[in-house]
Amino acid sequence: MRVGLSSAAFYGRLETEDAAAHVRDFPAQVCEVFLETHSEYCRSFGQLVRQKLGDLPCVSVHAKGTQFEPDLFGRSHRQVEDAMGIFAGVCDAGEALGAKYYVFHGPGNARNALPPDKVNALQERFGRMREIAAQRGMEVLWENVSWCSIRTPQDVQRARELLPGLHFVLDVKQALRGGVDVLEMIAAMGRDIRHVHVLDWDAQGELRLPGEGIVDWQAVLAALRSVGYDGTILLEPYGHQATDEVALRRSLDYLHGLILRE
């Protein structure tokens, strides 16, 4: 397994290209680039960020999906086509970055997110997304998110039945926020996990950097190994959690140490 860091760590403090460059100052073996706004959803911006990253590999891109992902499943033809165009632009940027994966949240609603089998035209629209991504050497991975369509192990199974060959992003913090046991989510996704996002959690239910909370990371890593996972363990902190850069570096070192002990 490799340890990575998301450029989202510096969201709000640095523009995307500078955030990506700053990732190089930390002990990360790979990165994920968080694209923040429409002007960044294009090949030329991906090329700019690729230059800023130097020789640091970019494994995935994560856009601000609330700007367009729900419209991919809209009922208006023009709305859908516009959203597909935006999605294609994100994948153009991803291809320029050398990214393998697009991290997909899917339709979301804080109160009552639709389960996968209730998403409008899911199979047709997701099929189009797969084709667009594949043309650029990328794959769409569906992430578990506490306020979106895949929240529970049962949602994982529904999505898998509707979309054969579907692969997933395991997000530890989103499982915790949704009241889901992380090990149960790993068991549900199984050998279809392709990417992992990590943050820790304390006894009061507050998010912390890995190593500062109560998550049993050795158990999490052992469960991932048991389903054959050998990809990236990507630290994805929110901006306010990364302001203490000494603590951020310490957390990355902690993850490195855990993996070396496995």
PDB file of C-alpha atoms in Angstrom:
ATOM      1  CA  MET A   1       0.000   0.000   0.000  1.00  0.00           C
ATOM      2  CA  ARG A   2       1.078   3.583  -0.649  1.00  0.00           C
ATOM      3  CA  VAL A   3       0.291   6.636   1.493  1.00  0.00           C
ATOM      4  CA  GLY A   4      -1.169   9.658  -0.297  1.00  0.00           C
ATOM      5  CA  LEU A   5      -2.459  13.147   0.474  1.00  0.00           C
ATOM      6  CA  SER A   6      -5.280  15.098  -1.137  1.00  0.00           C
ATOM      7  CA  SER A   7      -4.753  18.663  -2.289  1.00  0.00           C
ATOM      8  CA  ALA A   8      -8.113  19.298  -0.581  1.00  0.00           C
ATOM      9  CA  ALA A   9      -6.069  19.579   2.620  1.00  0.00           C
ATOM     10  CA  PHE A  10      -5.254  23.149   1.589  1.00  0.00           C
ATOM     11  CA  TYR A  11      -8.678  24.111   0.222  1.00  0.00           C
ATOM     12  CA  GLY A  12      -9.462  27.726   1.067  1.00  0.00           C
ATOM     13  CA  ARG A  13      -5.819  28.528   1.848  1.00  0.00           C
ATOM     14  CA  LEU A  14      -4.180  27.886  -1.528  1.00  0.00           C
ATOM     15  CA  GLU A  15      -5.463  27.778  -5.072  1.00  0.00           C
ATOM     16  CA  THR A  16      -5.604  24.289  -6.531  1.00  0.00           C
ATOM     17  CA  GLU A  17      -2.320  24.385  -8.437  1.00  0.00           C
ATOM     18  CA  ASP A  18      -0.467  25.768  -5.409  1.00  0.00           C
ATOM     19  CA  ALA A  19      -2.159  23.266  -3.096  1.00  0.00           C
ATOM     20  CA  ALA A  20      -0.992  20.446  -5.371  1.00  0.00           C
ATOM     21  CA  ALA A  21       2.550  21.809  -5.363  1.00  0.00           C
ATOM     22  CA  HIS A  22       2.462  22.016  -1.546  1.00  0.00           C
ATOM     23  CA  VAL A  23       1.585  18.317  -1.286  1.00  0.00           C
ATOM     24  CA  ARG A  24       5.163  17.687  -2.463  1.00  0.00           C
ATOM     25  CA  ASP A  25       6.415  19.175   0.833  1.00  0.00           C
ATOM     26  CA  PHE A  26       4.922  16.256   2.770  1.00  0.00           C
ATOM     27  CA  PRO A  27       5.810  12.541   3.007  1.00  0.00           C
ATOM     28  CA  ALA A  28       3.199  11.441   0.465  1.00  0.00           C
ATOM     29  CA  GLN A  29       3.976   8.853  -2.191  1.00  0.00           C
ATOM     30  CA  VAL A  30       1.000   9.843  -4.370  1.00  0.00           C
ATOM     31  CA  CYS A  31      -1.675  12.520  -4.385  1.00  0.00           C
ATOM     32  CA  GLU A  32      -5.289  13.150  -5.237  1.00  0.00           C
ATOM     33  CA  VAL A  33      -6.117  16.467  -6.867  1.00  0.00           C
ATOM     34  CA  PHE A  34      -9.276  18.195  -5.715  1.00  0.00           C
ATOM     35  CA  LEU A  35     -10.616  20.375  -8.539  1.00  0.00           C
ATOM     36  CA  GLU A  36     -12.637  23.205  -7.065  1.00  0.00           C
ATOM     37  CA  THR A  37     -14.487  25.110  -9.758  1.00  0.00           C
ATOM     38  CA  HIS A  38     -15.602  25.193 -13.391  1.00  0.00           C
ATOM     39  CA  SER A  39     -12.563  26.993 -14.786  1.00  0.00           C
ATOM     40  CA  GLU A  40     -10.433  24.093 -13.537  1.00  0.00           C
ATOM     41  CA  TYR A  41     -12.452  21.428 -15.366  1.00  0.00           C
ATOM     42  CA  CYS A  42     -10.330  21.313 -18.529  1.00  0.00           C
ATOM     43  CA  ARG A  43      -7.214  19.735 -19.993  1.00  0.00           C
ATOM     44  CA  SER A  44      -5.105  22.899 -19.877  1.00  0.00           C
ATOM     45  CA  PHE A  45      -5.638  23.277 -16.137  1.00  0.00           C
ATOM     46  CA  GLY A  46      -4.779  19.625 -15.601  1.00  0.00           C
ATOM     47  CA  GLN A  47      -1.547  20.207 -17.512  1.00  0.00           C
ATOM     48  CA  LEU A  48      -0.708  23.184 -15.293  1.00  0.00           C
ATOM     49  CA  VAL A  49      -1.245  21.169 -12.114  1.00  0.00           C
ATOM     50  CA  ARG A  50       0.715  18.248 -13.549  1.00  0.00           C
ATOM     51  CA  GLN A  51       3.709  20.582 -13.952  1.00  0.00           C
ATOM     52  CA  LYS A  52       3.307  21.774 -10.357  1.00  0.00           C
ATOM     53  CA  LEU A  53       3.308  18.183  -9.089  1.00  0.00           C
ATOM     54  CA  GLY A  54       6.678  17.416 -10.642  1.00  0.00           C
ATOM     55  CA  ASP A  55       7.345  13.678 -10.339  1.00  0.00           C
ATOM     56  CA  LEU A  56       4.628  13.083  -7.704  1.00  0.00           C
ATOM     57  CA  PRO A  57       2.020  10.687  -9.170  1.00  0.00           C
ATOM     58  CA  CYS A  58      -1.639  11.711  -9.200  1.00  0.00           C
ATOM     59  CA  VAL A  59      -3.815   8.653  -8.660  1.00  0.00           C
ATOM     60  CA  SER A  60      -7.251  10.294  -8.704  1.00  0.00           C
ATOM     61  CA  VAL A  61      -9.276  13.453  -9.217  1.00  0.00           C
ATOM     62  CA  HIS A  62     -12.138  14.602  -7.045  1.00  0.00           C
ATOM     63  CA  ALA A  63     -14.265  17.481  -8.318  1.00  0.00           C
ATOM     64  CA  LYS A  64     -16.682  19.620  -6.351  1.00  0.00           C
ATOM     65  CA  GLY A  65     -19.455  17.302  -7.400  1.00  0.00           C
ATOM     66  CA  THR A  66     -22.304  19.368  -5.969  1.00  0.00           C
ATOM     67  CA  GLN A  67     -21.701  21.745  -8.890  1.00  0.00           C
ATOM     68  CA  PHE A  68     -22.860  19.187 -11.473  1.00  0.00           C
ATOM     69  CA  GLU A  69     -23.145  15.555 -10.346  1.00  0.00           C
ATOM     70  CA  PRO A  70     -26.847  15.676  -9.396  1.00  0.00           C
ATOM     71  CA  ASP A  71     -27.647  17.080 -12.853  1.00  0.00           C
ATOM     72  CA  LEU A  72     -26.098  14.015 -14.497  1.00  0.00           C
ATOM     73  CA  PHE A  73     -29.278  12.258 -13.383  1.00  0.00           C
ATOM     74  CA  GLY A  74     -31.679  15.126 -14.046  1.00  0.00           C
ATOM     75  CA  ARG A  75     -34.896  14.985 -16.051  1.00  0.00           C
ATOM     76  CA  SER A  76     -34.148  17.895 -18.374  1.00  0.00           C
ATOM     77  CA  HIS A  77     -32.229  16.906 -21.514  1.00  0.00           C
ATOM     78  CA  ARG A  78     -30.264  20.178 -21.613  1.00  0.00           C
ATOM     79  CA  GLN A  79     -29.440  19.904 -17.920  1.00  0.00           C
ATOM     80  CA  VAL A  80     -28.073  16.393 -18.419  1.00  0.00           C
ATOM     81  CA  GLU A  81     -26.046  17.308 -21.498  1.00  0.00           C
ATOM     82  CA  ASP A  82     -24.498  20.318 -19.763  1.00  0.00           C
ATOM     83  CA  ALA A  83     -23.561  18.156 -16.787  1.00  0.00           C
ATOM     84  CA  MET A  84     -22.055  15.486 -19.024  1.00  0.00           C
ATOM     85  CA  GLY A  85     -19.974  18.188 -20.702  1.00  0.00           C
ATOM     86  CA  ILE A  86     -18.685  19.356 -17.330  1.00  0.00           C
ATOM     87  CA  PHE A  87     -17.915  15.788 -16.312  1.00  0.00           C
ATOM     88  CA  ALA A  88     -15.978  15.275 -19.559  1.00  0.00           C
ATOM     89  CA  GLY A  89     -13.953  18.405 -18.770  1.00  0.00           C
ATOM     90  CA  VAL A  90     -13.046  17.014 -15.342  1.00  0.00           C
ATOM     91  CA  CYS A  91     -11.922  13.790 -17.002  1.00  0.00           C
ATOM     92  CA  ASP A  92      -9.877  15.831 -19.505  1.00  0.00           C
ATOM     93  CA  ALA A  93      -8.096  17.403 -16.551  1.00  0.00           C
ATOM     94  CA  GLY A  94      -7.711  13.968 -14.962  1.00  0.00           C
ATOM     95  CA  GLU A  95      -6.154  12.525 -18.103  1.00  0.00           C
ATOM     96  CA  ALA A  96      -3.662  15.406 -18.253  1.00  0.00           C
ATOM     97  CA  LEU A  97      -2.792  14.732 -14.609  1.00  0.00           C
ATOM     98  CA  GLY A  98      -2.252  11.032 -15.281  1.00  0.00           C
ATOM     99  CA  ALA A  99      -5.052  10.128 -12.877  1.00  0.00           C
ATOM    100  CA  LYS A 100      -6.512   6.652 -12.983  1.00  0.00           C
ATOM    101  CA  TYR A 101      -9.721   7.318 -11.053  1.00  0.00           C
ATOM    102  CA  TYR A 102     -12.598   9.784 -10.834  1.00  0.00           C
ATOM    103  CA  VAL A 103     -14.128   9.865  -7.344  1.00  0.00           C
ATOM    104  CA  PHE A 104     -17.926   9.970  -7.651  1.00  0.00           C
ATOM    105  CA  HIS A 105     -20.302  11.011  -4.859  1.00  0.00           C
ATOM    106  CA  GLY A 106     -23.516  10.676  -6.792  1.00  0.00           C
ATOM    107  CA  PRO A 107     -26.843  12.361  -6.013  1.00  0.00           C
ATOM    108  CA  GLY A 108     -26.983  13.703  -2.478  1.00  0.00           C
ATOM    109  CA  ASN A 109     -29.467  14.978   0.042  1.00  0.00           C
ATOM    110  CA  ALA A 110     -28.653  15.582   3.686  1.00  0.00           C
ATOM    111  CA  ARG A 111     -32.095  14.413   4.811  1.00  0.00           C
ATOM    112  CA  ASN A 112     -33.212  11.748   2.393  1.00  0.00           C
ATOM    113  CA  ALA A 113     -30.657  10.676  -0.201  1.00  0.00           C
ATOM    114  CA  LEU A 114     -31.996   8.393  -2.904  1.00  0.00           C
ATOM    115  CA  PRO A 115     -30.720   4.805  -2.748  1.00  0.00           C
ATOM    116  CA  PRO A 116     -29.069   3.635  -5.974  1.00  0.00           C
ATOM    117  CA  ASP A 117     -32.168   1.844  -7.282  1.00  0.00           C
ATOM    118  CA  LYS A 118     -34.184   5.086  -7.070  1.00  0.00           C
ATOM    119  CA  VAL A 119     -31.707   7.290  -8.967  1.00  0.00           C
ATOM    120  CA  ASN A 120     -33.214   8.485 -12.253  1.00  0.00           C
ATOM    121  CA  ALA A 121     -31.813   6.668 -15.325  1.00  0.00           C
ATOM    122  CA  LEU A 122     -28.856   5.388 -13.308  1.00  0.00           C
ATOM    123  CA  GLN A 123     -27.743   2.635 -15.662  1.00  0.00           C
ATOM    124  CA  GLU A 124     -27.899   4.740 -18.830  1.00  0.00           C
ATOM    125  CA  ARG A 125     -26.250   7.823 -17.313  1.00  0.00           C
ATOM    126  CA  PHE A 126     -23.580   5.932 -15.409  1.00  0.00           C
ATOM    127  CA  GLY A 127     -22.882   3.994 -18.580  1.00  0.00           C
ATOM    128  CA  ARG A 128     -22.228   7.259 -20.384  1.00  0.00           C
ATOM    129  CA  MET A 129     -19.942   8.391 -17.594  1.00  0.00           C
ATOM    130  CA  ARG A 130     -17.999   5.157 -17.809  1.00  0.00           C
ATOM    131  CA  GLU A 131     -17.507   5.627 -21.548  1.00  0.00           C
ATOM    132  CA  ILE A 132     -16.378   9.242 -21.181  1.00  0.00           C
ATOM    133  CA  ALA A 133     -13.890   8.296 -18.466  1.00  0.00           C
ATOM    134  CA  ALA A 134     -12.627   5.207 -20.309  1.00  0.00           C
ATOM    135  CA  GLN A 135     -11.884   7.286 -23.408  1.00  0.00           C
ATOM    136  CA  ARG A 136      -9.441   9.175 -21.197  1.00  0.00           C
ATOM    137  CA  GLY A 137      -7.916   6.127 -19.537  1.00  0.00           C
ATOM    138  CA  MET A 138      -9.896   6.591 -16.326  1.00  0.00           C
ATOM    139  CA  GLU A 139     -12.474   4.732 -14.268  1.00  0.00           C
ATOM    140  CA  VAL A 140     -15.417   6.104 -12.273  1.00  0.00           C
ATOM    141  CA  LEU A 141     -15.349   4.860  -8.673  1.00  0.00           C
ATOM    142  CA  TRP A 142     -18.424   5.283  -6.467  1.00  0.00           C
ATOM    143  CA  GLU A 143     -17.637   6.492  -2.941  1.00  0.00           C
ATOM    144  CA  ASN A 144     -19.672   5.845   0.179  1.00  0.00           C
ATOM    145  CA  VAL A 145     -20.862   9.225   1.490  1.00  0.00           C
ATOM    146  CA  SER A 146     -23.144   9.691   4.497  1.00  0.00           C
ATOM    147  CA  TRP A 147     -25.447  12.148   2.667  1.00  0.00           C
ATOM    148  CA  CYS A 148     -25.417  10.546  -0.803  1.00  0.00           C
ATOM    149  CA  SER A 149     -26.801   7.439  -2.488  1.00  0.00           C
ATOM    150  CA  ILE A 150     -24.261   4.939  -1.179  1.00  0.00           C
ATOM    151  CA  ARG A 151     -24.332   5.203   2.597  1.00  0.00           C
ATOM    152  CA  THR A 152     -24.693   1.638   3.834  1.00  0.00           C
ATOM    153  CA  PRO A 153     -23.495  -1.866   2.935  1.00  0.00           C
ATOM    154  CA  GLN A 154     -26.990  -2.486   1.559  1.00  0.00           C
ATOM    155  CA  ASP A 155     -26.592   0.453  -0.829  1.00  0.00           C
ATOM    156  CA  VAL A 156     -23.311  -1.056  -2.027  1.00  0.00           C
ATOM    157  CA  GLN A 157     -25.104  -4.281  -2.884  1.00  0.00           C
ATOM    158  CA  ARG A 158     -27.943  -2.465  -4.714  1.00  0.00           C
ATOM    159  CA  ALA A 159     -25.471  -0.463  -6.777  1.00  0.00           C
ATOM    160  CA  ARG A 160     -23.463  -3.564  -7.638  1.00  0.00           C
ATOM    161  CA  GLU A 161     -26.591  -5.356  -8.879  1.00  0.00           C
ATOM    162  CA  LEU A 162     -27.526  -2.411 -11.111  1.00  0.00           C
ATOM    163  CA  LEU A 163     -24.020  -1.697 -12.386  1.00  0.00           C
ATOM    164  CA  PRO A 164     -22.020  -4.891 -12.989  1.00  0.00           C
ATOM    165  CA  GLY A 165     -18.290  -4.386 -12.669  1.00  0.00           C
ATOM    166  CA  LEU A 166     -18.715  -1.363 -10.384  1.00  0.00           C
ATOM    167  CA  HIS A 167     -15.732  -0.471  -8.207  1.00  0.00           C
ATOM    168  CA  PHE A 168     -15.660   1.673  -5.082  1.00  0.00           C
ATOM    169  CA  VAL A 169     -13.873   4.262  -2.978  1.00  0.00           C
ATOM    170  CA  LEU A 170     -13.987   3.385   0.720  1.00  0.00           C
ATOM    171  CA  ASP A 171     -14.247   6.589   2.772  1.00  0.00           C
ATOM    172  CA  VAL A 172     -13.628   5.802   6.438  1.00  0.00           C
ATOM    173  CA  LYS A 173     -14.865   9.146   7.788  1.00  0.00           C
ATOM    174  CA  GLN A 174     -18.081   8.948   5.776  1.00  0.00           C
ATOM    175  CA  ALA A 175     -18.796   5.458   7.091  1.00  0.00           C
ATOM    176  CA  LEU A 176     -18.310   6.759  10.630  1.00  0.00           C
ATOM    177  CA  ARG A 177     -20.492   9.799   9.990  1.00  0.00           C
ATOM    178  CA  GLY A 178     -23.221   7.540   8.622  1.00  0.00           C
ATOM    179  CA  GLY A 179     -23.134   5.299  11.680  1.00  0.00           C
ATOM    180  CA  VAL A 180     -21.730   2.385   9.675  1.00  0.00           C
ATOM    181  CA  ASP A 181     -19.065   0.019  10.973  1.00  0.00           C
ATOM    182  CA  VAL A 182     -16.005   0.484   8.772  1.00  0.00           C
ATOM    183  CA  LEU A 183     -15.207  -3.227   8.768  1.00  0.00           C
ATOM    184  CA  GLU A 184     -18.746  -3.998   7.586  1.00  0.00           C
ATOM    185  CA  MET A 185     -18.352  -1.527   4.734  1.00  0.00           C
ATOM    186  CA  ILE A 186     -15.047  -3.130   3.758  1.00  0.00           C
ATOM    187  CA  ALA A 187     -16.708  -6.549   3.765  1.00  0.00           C
ATOM    188  CA  ALA A 188     -19.557  -5.239   1.579  1.00  0.00           C
ATOM    189  CA  MET A 189     -17.260  -3.615  -0.995  1.00  0.00           C
ATOM    190  CA  GLY A 190     -14.819  -6.500  -0.816  1.00  0.00           C
ATOM    191  CA  ARG A 191     -12.475  -6.953  -3.745  1.00  0.00           C
ATOM    192  CA  ASP A 192     -14.169  -4.089  -5.593  1.00  0.00           C
ATOM    193  CA  ILE A 193     -12.375  -1.457  -3.459  1.00  0.00           C
ATOM    194  CA  ARG A 194      -9.953   0.476  -5.655  1.00  0.00           C
ATOM    195  CA  HIS A 195      -9.188   3.550  -3.524  1.00  0.00           C
ATOM    196  CA  VAL A 196      -9.381   4.499   0.180  1.00  0.00           C
ATOM    197  CA  HIS A 197      -9.876   7.856   1.922  1.00  0.00           C
ATOM    198  CA  VAL A 198      -8.985   8.075   5.606  1.00  0.00           C
ATOM    199  CA  LEU A 199      -9.617  10.329   8.586  1.00  0.00           C
ATOM    200  CA  ASP A 200      -9.844   9.470  12.278  1.00  0.00           C
ATOM    201  CA  TRP A 201     -12.655   9.928  14.802  1.00  0.00           C
ATOM    202  CA  ASP A 202     -12.629  10.652  18.534  1.00  0.00           C
ATOM    203  CA  ALA A 203     -14.910   9.531  21.362  1.00  0.00           C
ATOM    204  CA  GLN A 204     -17.017  12.675  20.972  1.00  0.00           C
ATOM    205  CA  GLY A 205     -17.664  11.995  17.300  1.00  0.00           C
ATOM    206  CA  GLU A 206     -15.304  14.689  16.028  1.00  0.00           C
ATOM    207  CA  LEU A 207     -13.054  14.105  13.037  1.00  0.00           C
ATOM    208  CA  ARG A 208      -9.321  13.922  13.736  1.00  0.00           C
ATOM    209  CA  LEU A 209      -6.179  13.187  11.799  1.00  0.00           C
ATOM    210  CA  PRO A 210      -5.218   9.504  11.761  1.00  0.00           C
ATOM    211  CA  GLY A 211      -3.357   8.712  14.960  1.00  0.00           C
ATOM    212  CA  GLU A 212      -5.289  11.303  16.986  1.00  0.00           C
ATOM    213  CA  GLY A 213      -8.560   9.396  17.388  1.00  0.00           C
ATOM    214  CA  ILE A 214      -9.971   6.004  18.309  1.00  0.00           C
ATOM    215  CA  VAL A 215     -10.179   4.199  14.952  1.00  0.00           C
ATOM    216  CA  ASP A 216      -8.415   0.832  15.098  1.00  0.00           C
ATOM    217  CA  TRP A 217      -6.288   1.362  12.017  1.00  0.00           C
ATOM    218  CA  GLN A 218      -4.517  -1.965  12.349  1.00  0.00           C
ATOM    219  CA  ALA A 219      -7.903  -3.701  12.125  1.00  0.00           C
ATOM    220  CA  VAL A 220      -8.889  -1.532   9.135  1.00  0.00           C
ATOM    221  CA  LEU A 221      -5.667  -2.303   7.284  1.00  0.00           C
ATOM    222  CA  ALA A 222      -5.948  -6.001   8.101  1.00  0.00           C
ATOM    223  CA  ALA A 223      -9.511  -6.036   6.727  1.00  0.00           C
ATOM    224  CA  LEU A 224      -8.351  -4.289   3.561  1.00  0.00           C
ATOM    225  CA  ARG A 225      -5.541  -6.809   3.144  1.00  0.00           C
ATOM    226  CA  SER A 226      -8.042  -9.649   3.602  1.00  0.00           C
ATOM    227  CA  VAL A 227      -9.999  -8.504   0.528  1.00  0.00           C
ATOM    228  CA  GLY A 228      -6.825  -8.131  -1.512  1.00  0.00           C
ATOM    229  CA  TYR A 229      -6.514  -4.351  -1.351  1.00  0.00           C
ATOM    230  CA  ASP A 230      -3.031  -3.028  -2.092  1.00  0.00           C
ATOM    231  CA  GLY A 231      -3.738   0.488  -3.351  1.00  0.00           C
ATOM    232  CA  THR A 232      -3.479   3.975  -1.886  1.00  0.00           C
ATOM    233  CA  ILE A 233      -4.354   4.955   1.677  1.00  0.00           C
ATOM    234  CA  LEU A 234      -5.153   8.590   1.009  1.00  0.00           C
ATOM    235  CA  LEU A 235      -5.342  11.138   3.810  1.00  0.00           C
ATOM    236  CA  GLU A 236      -8.175  13.535   2.947  1.00  0.00           C
ATOM    237  CA  PRO A 237      -8.447  16.141   5.718  1.00  0.00           C
ATOM    238  CA  TYR A 238     -10.705  19.148   5.631  1.00  0.00           C
ATOM    239  CA  GLY A 239      -8.884  22.476   5.402  1.00  0.00           C
ATOM    240  CA  HIS A 240      -9.195  23.359   9.094  1.00  0.00           C
ATOM    241  CA  GLN A 241      -7.579  20.040  10.027  1.00  0.00           C
ATOM    242  CA  ALA A 242      -4.479  20.764   7.964  1.00  0.00           C
ATOM    243  CA  THR A 243      -3.577  24.199   9.308  1.00  0.00           C
ATOM    244  CA  ASP A 244      -1.165  22.562  11.778  1.00  0.00           C
ATOM    245  CA  GLU A 245       1.284  21.238   9.233  1.00  0.00           C
ATOM    246  CA  VAL A 246       3.449  19.583  11.887  1.00  0.00           C
ATOM    247  CA  ALA A 247       0.430  17.498  12.918  1.00  0.00           C
ATOM    248  CA  LEU A 248      -0.365  16.764   9.272  1.00  0.00           C
ATOM    249  CA  ARG A 249       3.166  15.491   8.675  1.00  0.00           C
ATOM    250  CA  ARG A 250       3.014  13.449  11.887  1.00  0.00           C
ATOM    251  CA  SER A 251      -0.217  11.810  10.732  1.00  0.00           C
ATOM    252  CA  LEU A 252       1.270  10.842   7.367  1.00  0.00           C
ATOM    253  CA  ASP A 253       4.284   9.382   9.164  1.00  0.00           C
ATOM    254  CA  TYR A 254       1.890   7.464  11.420  1.00  0.00           C
ATOM    255  CA  LEU A 255       0.161   5.927   8.380  1.00  0.00           C
ATOM    256  CA  HIS A 256       3.520   5.010   6.860  1.00  0.00           C
ATOM    257  CA  GLY A 257       4.480   3.304  10.104  1.00  0.00           C
ATOM    258  CA  LEU A 258       1.248   1.308  10.252  1.00  0.00           C
ATOM    259  CA  ILE A 259       1.714   0.026   6.719  1.00  0.00           C
ATOM    260  CA  LEU A 260       5.318  -0.943   7.346  1.00  0.00           C
ATOM    261  CA  ARG A 261       4.206  -2.970  10.386  1.00  0.00           C
ATOM    262  CA  GLU A 262       1.568  -4.854   8.400  1.00  0.00           C
TER     263      GLU A 262
END
